[in-house]
Amino acid sequence: SLSASLTFGLRSLRCLVLPAATIQEIGFITDVEGDLETFRRYVDSGHSVLRRVGTGASSLQLCSDQAAFVFGGDLFDRGPGDLQLAKELVGLKQRYPDRVFLLMGNRDINKMRLTAELSDYAMNRTPSEAFKPWWDNKAMDLVKYLRKDNKEDSRVNRLKWMLRHTLGSPAAFDFRRKELANFSRGLEISDEEVLESFLESVLQPEGAVQSYLRHAQLGLVIGDTLFVHGAAEERALGFVPSHQTRYVKNKREDLLKLPGSQKGLDLRQWIDALNRFAEEEVNAWCLDPGWQPCGRRGGEALMAYQSRPAMALSTVVVSSYVDGKNMPTRKAIDKDVFEGQRKCSDPLSKTVVEYLLRGGVRRVVVGHKPCGEAPAVLRTETVRGGYEVISGDTNYASIKDERHMRGGAWCEVRLSLGAVSSQARLRGALPDSGERYDVRLMPLGKSDGWPPGDPRVGRQAKVGQEWLWVRLKLENGTYLLSSGRNRSSNSTTLKAADFEVTDPPPALMKS
């Protein structure tokens, strides 16, 4: 049966790697994207693994000696807090190097492009020769951008064009101006000062982007949990790109043939090698940030790793589990296409689950793709001992707040670690009502005496003719359920007596 095909033997469970004895709980948030208000709501909620003690540069601290913090990547772009957030998170990492972990997201890595594309060499080239967003045939090129409103060909205008049409951050220039004005207590900030801030962020060792990337990594395994920015995509498993990878559209078979690429690694070897690859690429970029005579640039292979077509989807950064702010359907996995690749990764891929279990992992925690007002969760018992996927990017949460799109939302995925098991807990607030939630999932692995977990969250229920995902149990005892496709979603609240859940989720089952 379909259910039986996903139930794996006890042999995999013997490979369970015990958590570090010093880490008993982990707090995870992701995709803050410059939204300092959201980060402060999280820290000040009273439920975070982080706390503020005093007001100095070291005021942000872990709440206990047994706590760890993981930031899931995408620190920059969509709020007036890029510089402050980078300073706080990098400082936190420096104070707690073994218990604070920063992941690289696409919005972090893609800023590496600025050093070459705004260099003297690039500015001496004509606008028609500027680096083009080859992955997006709908993007406006630099020539058309400059012709519109008769703009001069300057670094400022090239940066504005890059942010708006090639980096997916159309408001980032104005957000940076606002942040700089806040630092200067309201003084007027010129375009040149904004440009200088962006260049310093990537060119200076203490700059926001460079310092973040120097302290960040691509993947992390703690206990029975894998953390990556996007997804544990099947094509990416065990694969580490060559340093010769170009930031162009590539075929998977060509990537595998490049000198120095690695494949077939087990989980721990893979994550270690992937993080070494990223560190070496960041170092290469810092040493050689401009264009080389051969047309390459330092760190190019890491830039490629945050591109779906450049990696032929063999990446954990921009692969995704979410469609329509929910876990995907078979159509989104098998038929829908985005940037020339499958739109969604399969969160219940038999190949992926078996690979992770062999490495002692039975939970994947990610961000990257917005899941709206609450985390998107998949929980199944078809894998013996349980298996779950949690996506915690609550961008596009609000239907009222068009400016920030989060309303008052915040979300933490809290993990408690035991000797042979663990338990996830979702804490946060809904965007527009401000209603709090605090729900525990059922424990994974053998029982360690955890509190009871909710048996419905992360499952599907049929309501009328539609299958909905059970997202949360709210403080008033009702459940939030939703479904979605592309960028739209619909949600409702129901009492437990009004629906029944099923496992495995029908949306993910092959016909």
Coordinates of C-alpha atoms in Angstrom, one line a residue:
S1 CA 0.0 0.0 0.0
L2 CA 1.0 3.7 -0.3
S3 CA 1.2 3.9 3.4
A4 CA 3.3 0.8 3.7
S5 CA 5.7 2.0 1.0
L6 CA 6.7 4.9 3.3
T7 CA 7.2 2.8 6.4
F8 CA 10.9 2.1 6.8
G9 CA 12.5 -0.5 9.0
L10 CA 14.2 -0.3 12.4
R11 CA 17.6 -0.6 10.7
S12 CA 17.5 3.2 10.0
L13 CA 16.6 4.0 13.6
R14 CA 19.8 2.5 14.9
C15 CA 21.7 5.3 13.0
L16 CA 20.1 8.0 15.2
V17 CA 22.7 10.4 16.2
L18 CA 22.3 11.7 19.7
P19 CA 22.1 15.5 20.2
A20 CA 25.0 17.5 21.7
A21 CA 24.7 17.1 25.4
T22 CA 25.0 20.8 25.9
I23 CA 22.1 21.7 23.6
Q24 CA 18.7 20.8 25.0
E25 CA 16.5 23.3 23.1
I26 CA 16.8 25.2 19.8
G27 CA 14.9 28.3 18.7
F28 CA 14.5 28.8 14.9
I29 CA 13.3 31.8 13.0
T30 CA 13.9 32.6 9.3
D31 CA 13.5 35.1 6.5
V32 CA 13.3 38.3 8.6
E33 CA 14.5 40.2 5.4
G34 CA 15.4 43.5 7.1
D35 CA 12.2 43.6 9.2
L36 CA 13.6 44.8 12.5
E37 CA 10.1 45.2 14.0
T38 CA 9.3 41.5 13.5
F39 CA 12.7 40.5 15.0
R40 CA 12.1 42.7 18.0
R41 CA 8.5 41.3 18.5
Y42 CA 10.1 37.8 18.6
V43 CA 12.8 38.7 21.0
D44 CA 10.5 40.7 23.3
S45 CA 7.7 38.1 23.2
G46 CA 8.9 36.4 26.4
H47 CA 8.9 33.0 24.6
S48 CA 12.2 33.3 22.6
V49 CA 15.4 31.5 23.2
L50 CA 16.9 35.0 22.9
R51 CA 16.7 37.8 25.5
R52 CA 18.0 41.3 25.9
V53 CA 20.0 42.2 29.0
G54 CA 20.8 45.8 29.1
T55 CA 21.2 48.1 26.1
G56 CA 24.8 47.7 25.0
A57 CA 26.3 46.1 21.9
S58 CA 26.2 42.7 23.6
S59 CA 22.7 43.0 25.0
L60 CA 21.3 40.1 22.8
Q61 CA 21.9 36.8 24.6
L62 CA 20.8 33.2 24.7
C63 CA 18.3 32.5 27.5
S64 CA 20.2 29.6 29.0
D65 CA 23.4 27.6 28.8
Q66 CA 21.5 24.7 27.1
A67 CA 19.8 26.8 24.4
A68 CA 20.8 27.2 20.8
F69 CA 19.6 29.6 18.1
V70 CA 19.3 29.0 14.3
F71 CA 18.6 31.7 11.8
G72 CA 17.3 30.2 8.6
G73 CA 18.7 32.8 6.1
D74 CA 17.5 35.7 4.0
L75 CA 18.5 38.5 6.4
F76 CA 18.3 41.3 3.9
D77 CA 16.1 43.3 1.5
R78 CA 12.6 44.1 2.6
G79 CA 12.7 46.4 5.6
P80 CA 14.8 49.2 7.1
G81 CA 16.8 47.0 9.4
D82 CA 19.4 45.2 7.2
L83 CA 22.4 46.8 8.9
Q84 CA 21.2 46.5 12.5
L85 CA 20.0 42.9 12.1
A86 CA 23.4 41.9 10.6
K87 CA 25.2 43.6 13.4
E88 CA 23.1 41.9 16.0
L89 CA 23.1 38.4 14.6
V90 CA 26.8 38.4 13.7
G91 CA 27.6 39.7 17.1
L92 CA 25.5 36.9 18.7
K93 CA 27.3 34.3 16.6
Q94 CA 30.7 35.7 17.7
R95 CA 29.6 35.5 21.4
Y96 CA 28.1 32.0 21.1
P97 CA 30.1 30.3 18.2
D98 CA 29.0 26.8 19.1
R99 CA 25.3 27.5 19.9
V100 CA 24.3 30.2 17.3
F101 CA 24.1 29.2 13.7
L102 CA 23.4 31.4 10.7
L103 CA 22.3 29.9 7.4
M104 CA 22.8 31.4 3.9
G105 CA 19.7 32.3 2.0
N106 CA 19.4 33.4 -1.6
R107 CA 18.9 37.0 -0.5
D108 CA 22.2 36.8 1.4
I109 CA 24.3 35.1 -1.3
N110 CA 23.0 37.1 -4.2
K111 CA 24.5 40.4 -2.8
M112 CA 27.9 38.9 -3.7
R113 CA 27.1 40.1 -7.3
L114 CA 27.4 43.7 -6.3
T115 CA 31.2 43.8 -6.1
A116 CA 31.8 42.8 -9.7
E117 CA 28.7 44.3 -11.3
L118 CA 29.3 47.8 -9.8
S119 CA 33.1 47.7 -10.1
D120 CA 35.2 50.2 -12.2
Y121 CA 35.6 47.5 -14.8
A122 CA 31.8 47.1 -15.1
M123 CA 31.1 50.8 -15.1
N124 CA 33.6 51.2 -18.1
R125 CA 31.4 48.8 -20.1
T126 CA 28.4 50.0 -21.9
P127 CA 24.9 49.4 -20.5
S128 CA 24.3 46.8 -23.2
E129 CA 27.3 44.8 -21.9
A130 CA 26.1 44.8 -18.3
F131 CA 25.5 41.4 -16.7
K132 CA 21.9 40.3 -17.6
P133 CA 19.4 38.4 -15.5
W134 CA 19.5 35.5 -17.8
W135 CA 17.2 33.4 -15.6
D136 CA 14.3 35.8 -16.0
N137 CA 13.3 36.7 -19.6
K138 CA 10.7 39.1 -18.3
A139 CA 13.2 41.3 -16.5
M140 CA 13.9 44.8 -17.8
D141 CA 17.4 45.1 -19.1
L142 CA 19.7 48.0 -18.1
V143 CA 19.4 49.8 -21.5
K144 CA 15.6 50.0 -21.3
Y145 CA 15.8 51.0 -17.6
L146 CA 18.1 53.9 -18.3
R147 CA 16.1 55.0 -21.3
K148 CA 13.0 55.2 -19.2
D149 CA 12.9 58.8 -17.7
N150 CA 16.2 59.4 -19.5
K151 CA 18.4 58.3 -16.5
E152 CA 22.1 58.7 -16.6
D153 CA 24.4 55.6 -16.6
S154 CA 25.7 55.9 -13.0
R155 CA 26.5 53.5 -10.2
V156 CA 23.5 54.7 -8.3
N157 CA 21.2 53.9 -11.2
R158 CA 22.8 50.6 -11.9
L159 CA 22.4 49.6 -8.3
K160 CA 18.7 50.7 -8.4
W161 CA 18.2 48.6 -11.5
M162 CA 19.9 45.6 -10.0
L163 CA 17.8 45.7 -6.9
R164 CA 14.5 46.2 -8.7
H165 CA 15.0 44.0 -11.7
T166 CA 17.6 41.4 -11.0
L167 CA 17.7 40.9 -7.2
G168 CA 14.0 40.8 -6.3
S169 CA 14.2 43.7 -3.9
P170 CA 12.6 46.7 -5.5
A171 CA 12.2 48.7 -2.2
A172 CA 15.7 47.9 -0.8
F173 CA 17.3 51.2 -1.9
D174 CA 14.6 53.3 -0.1
F175 CA 14.7 51.0 2.9
R176 CA 18.4 51.5 3.2
R177 CA 18.0 55.3 3.0
K178 CA 15.4 55.1 5.8
E179 CA 17.7 53.0 8.0
L180 CA 20.6 55.4 7.4
A181 CA 18.3 58.3 8.2
N182 CA 17.4 56.6 11.5
F183 CA 21.0 56.2 12.4
S184 CA 21.6 59.9 11.7
R185 CA 18.5 61.0 13.6
G186 CA 16.6 62.2 10.6
L187 CA 19.2 63.8 8.5
E188 CA 18.6 63.7 4.7
I189 CA 20.4 60.9 3.1
S190 CA 21.6 61.2 -0.5
D191 CA 21.6 58.6 -3.2
E192 CA 25.4 58.5 -3.1
E193 CA 25.3 57.8 0.6
V194 CA 22.9 54.9 0.0
L195 CA 25.2 53.6 -2.7
E196 CA 28.2 53.8 -0.4
S197 CA 26.4 51.9 2.3
F198 CA 25.6 49.0 -0.1
L199 CA 29.2 48.9 -1.4
E200 CA 30.6 48.9 2.2
S201 CA 28.3 46.1 3.1
V202 CA 29.9 43.8 0.5
L203 CA 33.5 45.2 0.3
Q204 CA 34.4 45.7 3.9
P205 CA 35.2 42.8 6.3
E206 CA 32.8 44.3 8.9
G207 CA 30.2 45.2 6.3
A208 CA 26.8 43.7 6.8
V209 CA 26.7 41.2 3.9
Q210 CA 30.4 40.2 4.0
S211 CA 30.4 39.7 7.8
Y212 CA 27.2 37.7 7.7
L213 CA 28.4 35.4 4.9
R214 CA 31.7 34.9 6.7
H215 CA 29.8 33.6 9.7
A216 CA 27.1 31.6 7.9
Q217 CA 26.8 28.1 6.5
L218 CA 24.6 26.2 4.0
G219 CA 23.3 23.4 6.2
L220 CA 23.2 22.2 9.8
V221 CA 22.4 19.0 11.6
I222 CA 21.7 19.0 15.3
G223 CA 20.4 15.8 16.8
D224 CA 17.6 14.4 14.6
T225 CA 17.0 17.7 12.7
L226 CA 18.4 19.1 9.4
F227 CA 18.2 22.8 8.9
V228 CA 18.6 24.3 5.4
H229 CA 17.2 27.5 3.8
G230 CA 15.1 25.9 1.1
A231 CA 14.5 22.2 1.0
A232 CA 16.2 18.8 1.2
E233 CA 15.8 18.5 -2.5
E234 CA 16.3 14.9 -3.9
R235 CA 18.7 16.1 -6.6
A236 CA 20.9 17.9 -4.0
L237 CA 21.4 15.0 -1.7
G238 CA 25.0 14.0 -1.2
F239 CA 26.1 16.5 -3.9
V240 CA 28.7 19.3 -3.6
P241 CA 29.4 21.5 -6.6
S242 CA 32.8 22.1 -8.1
H243 CA 34.5 25.5 -7.5
Q244 CA 34.5 25.7 -11.3
T245 CA 30.7 25.9 -11.5
R246 CA 29.7 28.9 -13.6
Y247 CA 26.8 31.2 -12.8
V248 CA 25.0 30.3 -16.1
K249 CA 22.2 27.9 -17.0
N250 CA 23.7 24.4 -16.5
K251 CA 22.6 20.8 -17.0
R252 CA 22.8 18.5 -14.1
E253 CA 25.0 16.0 -16.0
D254 CA 27.5 18.7 -16.7
L255 CA 27.6 19.8 -13.1
L256 CA 28.4 16.3 -12.0
K257 CA 31.3 16.1 -14.5
L258 CA 33.1 19.3 -13.3
P259 CA 36.5 18.7 -11.6
G260 CA 36.2 18.7 -7.8
S261 CA 32.4 18.1 -7.6
Q262 CA 31.4 15.4 -5.1
K263 CA 28.4 13.1 -5.2
G264 CA 27.1 10.1 -3.2
L265 CA 28.2 11.5 0.2
D266 CA 26.3 10.4 3.3
L267 CA 24.4 13.0 5.3
R268 CA 27.1 14.2 7.7
Q269 CA 29.8 14.1 5.1
W270 CA 27.6 16.1 2.7
I271 CA 26.7 18.9 5.1
D272 CA 30.3 19.2 6.2
A273 CA 31.6 19.3 2.6
L274 CA 28.8 21.7 1.6
N275 CA 29.8 24.1 4.3
R276 CA 33.5 23.9 3.4
F277 CA 32.5 24.6 -0.2
A278 CA 30.6 27.7 0.9
E279 CA 33.4 29.0 3.2
E280 CA 36.0 28.6 0.4
E281 CA 33.7 30.4 -2.1
V282 CA 33.1 33.3 0.3
N283 CA 36.9 33.5 0.9
A284 CA 37.5 33.5 -2.9
W285 CA 35.0 36.3 -3.3
C286 CA 36.6 38.4 -0.5
L287 CA 40.0 38.0 -2.1
D288 CA 38.9 38.6 -5.7
P289 CA 35.6 40.4 -5.7
G290 CA 35.7 41.8 -9.2
W291 CA 35.6 40.4 -12.7
Q292 CA 38.6 38.2 -13.8
P293 CA 40.1 38.5 -17.3
C294 CA 38.5 35.1 -18.2
G295 CA 35.0 36.4 -17.4
R296 CA 34.7 34.6 -14.0
R297 CA 34.5 36.3 -10.6
G298 CA 35.5 35.2 -7.1
G299 CA 32.7 33.2 -5.4
E300 CA 30.9 32.5 -8.6
A301 CA 30.1 28.9 -7.7
L302 CA 28.3 30.0 -4.6
M303 CA 26.4 32.5 -6.5
A304 CA 25.4 29.7 -8.8
Y305 CA 24.3 27.6 -5.9
Q306 CA 21.5 30.1 -5.1
S307 CA 20.1 29.8 -8.6
R308 CA 17.7 27.0 -9.6
P309 CA 18.6 26.9 -13.3
A310 CA 22.4 27.3 -12.6
M311 CA 22.2 24.2 -10.4
A312 CA 19.5 22.3 -12.3
L313 CA 17.7 22.3 -8.9
S314 CA 20.6 20.5 -7.2
T315 CA 20.6 23.0 -4.3
V316 CA 19.2 23.3 -0.8
V317 CA 19.0 27.1 -1.0
V318 CA 16.3 27.8 -3.5
S319 CA 14.5 24.5 -3.7
S320 CA 11.1 24.8 -1.9
Y321 CA 8.4 22.7 -0.2
V322 CA 5.7 25.4 -0.2
D323 CA 3.1 26.3 -2.8
G324 CA 0.2 28.6 -2.1
K325 CA 1.5 29.1 1.4
N326 CA 0.9 25.4 2.2
M327 CA 2.7 22.1 1.7
P328 CA 2.5 21.3 -2.0
T329 CA 0.3 19.0 -4.2
R330 CA 1.5 16.4 -6.6
K331 CA 0.8 18.9 -9.4
A332 CA 3.2 21.4 -7.9
I333 CA 5.8 18.7 -7.4
D334 CA 5.4 16.7 -10.7
K335 CA 4.0 19.1 -13.3
D336 CA 4.4 22.8 -12.4
V337 CA 7.6 24.5 -13.6
F338 CA 9.4 27.6 -12.2
E339 CA 12.6 29.0 -13.8
G340 CA 12.7 25.9 -16.0
Q341 CA 12.7 23.4 -13.0
R342 CA 10.2 21.5 -11.0
K343 CA 8.4 24.1 -8.9
C344 CA 8.3 22.2 -5.6
S345 CA 10.4 19.5 -3.9
D346 CA 8.6 16.5 -2.5
P347 CA 8.6 16.7 1.3
L348 CA 7.7 13.0 1.5
S349 CA 10.1 11.7 -1.2
K350 CA 10.9 8.1 -0.2
T351 CA 14.5 8.6 -1.5
V352 CA 15.0 11.7 0.6
V353 CA 13.4 10.2 3.8
E354 CA 15.4 7.1 3.6
Y355 CA 18.6 9.1 3.1
L356 CA 17.9 11.3 6.0
L357 CA 17.0 8.4 8.3
R358 CA 20.3 6.7 7.5
G359 CA 21.9 9.9 8.8
G360 CA 19.8 10.0 11.9
V361 CA 17.5 12.8 10.8
R362 CA 13.7 12.6 10.9
R363 CA 12.9 16.3 10.8
V364 CA 13.6 19.0 8.2
V365 CA 13.2 22.7 9.2
V366 CA 13.4 25.4 6.4
G367 CA 12.3 28.8 5.3
H368 CA 12.6 30.5 1.9
K369 CA 9.1 30.3 0.5
P370 CA 6.4 32.3 2.3
C371 CA 3.8 30.2 4.1
G372 CA 1.7 33.1 5.3
E373 CA 0.1 33.5 8.7
A374 CA 1.5 30.4 10.3
P375 CA 4.2 27.7 9.7
A376 CA 3.5 25.1 7.1
V377 CA 3.8 21.7 8.7
L378 CA 3.8 18.1 7.4
R379 CA 3.7 15.4 10.1
T380 CA 3.3 11.7 9.3
E381 CA 3.5 8.4 11.2
T382 CA 3.9 6.4 8.0
V383 CA 7.6 6.6 8.9
R384 CA 8.1 4.6 12.0
G385 CA 8.9 6.9 14.9
G386 CA 7.4 9.8 13.0
Y387 CA 8.8 12.3 10.4
E388 CA 8.1 16.0 9.9
V389 CA 8.8 19.0 7.7
I390 CA 8.4 22.5 9.1
S391 CA 8.6 25.7 7.0
G392 CA 8.7 28.8 9.1
D393 CA 8.7 31.8 6.6
T394 CA 5.7 33.9 7.6
N395 CA 6.2 36.6 5.0
Y396 CA 2.9 37.6 3.2
A397 CA 1.1 36.8 6.4
S398 CA -1.2 39.8 6.5
I399 CA -4.1 40.7 4.3
K400 CA -4.2 44.2 5.8
D401 CA -0.7 45.4 6.1
E402 CA 0.5 46.0 2.5
R403 CA 3.6 47.8 3.7
H404 CA 5.2 45.0 5.7
M405 CA 2.9 42.1 4.7
R406 CA 3.5 40.5 8.2
G407 CA 1.1 42.6 10.3
G408 CA 2.0 41.7 13.8
A409 CA 3.0 38.2 13.0
W410 CA 6.0 36.4 14.4
C411 CA 6.9 32.7 14.6
E412 CA 9.4 30.6 16.4
V413 CA 10.0 26.8 15.8
R414 CA 11.2 25.5 19.2
L415 CA 12.8 22.1 19.4
S416 CA 13.4 20.2 22.6
L417 CA 16.1 17.5 22.4
G418 CA 16.3 14.3 24.4
A419 CA 18.6 11.3 24.2
V420 CA 16.6 9.4 21.6
S421 CA 13.8 11.7 20.7
S422 CA 12.7 15.3 20.3
Q423 CA 9.6 17.5 20.2
A424 CA 8.7 20.5 18.1
R425 CA 6.7 23.4 19.4
L426 CA 5.3 26.3 17.3
R427 CA 5.0 29.6 19.0
G428 CA 3.9 33.0 17.6
A429 CA 1.2 35.4 16.8
L430 CA -1.2 35.7 13.9
P431 CA -0.8 38.7 11.7
D432 CA -4.0 40.7 11.8
S433 CA -5.8 39.6 15.0
G434 CA -2.6 39.3 17.1
E435 CA -3.9 36.1 18.5
R436 CA -1.2 34.0 20.1
Y437 CA -0.6 30.3 19.4
D438 CA 1.5 27.8 21.3
V439 CA 1.2 24.2 20.0
R440 CA 3.4 21.1 20.5
L441 CA 3.7 18.5 17.9
M442 CA 3.9 14.8 18.8
P443 CA 7.4 13.7 19.8
L444 CA 9.7 12.1 17.2
G445 CA 11.5 8.9 18.1
K446 CA 11.2 6.9 21.3
S447 CA 9.3 8.5 24.2
D448 CA 11.4 10.6 26.6
G449 CA 8.5 11.7 28.7
W450 CA 7.5 14.7 26.6
P451 CA 4.2 16.6 27.1
P452 CA 1.4 15.3 24.8
G453 CA 1.6 16.6 21.3
D454 CA -1.3 17.6 19.1
P455 CA -2.3 14.7 16.8
R456 CA -3.9 16.9 14.1
V457 CA -1.4 19.6 13.3
G458 CA 0.6 18.8 10.1
R459 CA -2.1 16.4 8.8
Q460 CA -4.8 16.8 6.1
A461 CA -8.5 16.9 6.6
K462 CA -11.3 16.8 4.1
V463 CA -13.7 19.7 4.5
G464 CA -16.5 19.6 1.9
Q465 CA -14.8 18.6 -1.3
E466 CA -11.4 20.0 -0.5
W467 CA -8.4 18.7 1.4
L468 CA -7.1 21.2 3.8
W469 CA -3.9 21.3 5.9
V470 CA -4.2 21.6 9.6
R471 CA -1.9 24.4 10.5
L472 CA -2.3 25.3 14.1
K473 CA -4.4 24.9 17.2
L474 CA -5.3 28.4 18.5
E475 CA -5.6 29.6 22.0
N476 CA -9.4 29.5 21.9
G477 CA -9.3 25.8 21.1
T478 CA -10.2 26.0 17.4
Y479 CA -7.9 24.9 14.6
L480 CA -6.6 26.9 11.7
L481 CA -6.9 25.0 8.4
S482 CA -5.9 26.1 4.9
S483 CA -5.2 25.2 1.3
G484 CA -3.6 27.1 -1.5
R485 CA -2.0 27.3 -5.0
N486 CA 0.6 29.5 -6.5
R487 CA 0.5 32.8 -4.4
S488 CA -3.1 32.5 -3.1
S489 CA -4.5 30.6 -0.2
N490 CA -7.7 30.2 1.8
S491 CA -8.0 29.5 5.4
T492 CA -10.8 28.7 7.9
T493 CA -11.1 27.9 11.6
L494 CA -12.9 24.8 12.8
K495 CA -13.5 22.9 16.0
A496 CA -11.8 19.5 16.4
A497 CA -15.2 17.8 16.2
D498 CA -15.9 19.2 12.8
F499 CA -13.1 17.4 10.9
E500 CA -11.0 14.2 10.8
V501 CA -7.4 14.0 9.8
T502 CA -5.8 11.3 7.6
D503 CA -2.3 10.0 7.3
P504 CA -0.5 9.9 4.9
P505 CA -1.6 13.3 3.4
P506 CA -3.6 12.7 0.2
A507 CA -2.1 15.8 -1.5
L508 CA 1.3 14.1 -1.6
M509 CA 0.2 10.6 -2.7
K510 CA 0.9 9.5 -6.2
S511 CA -2.1 8.2 -8.1

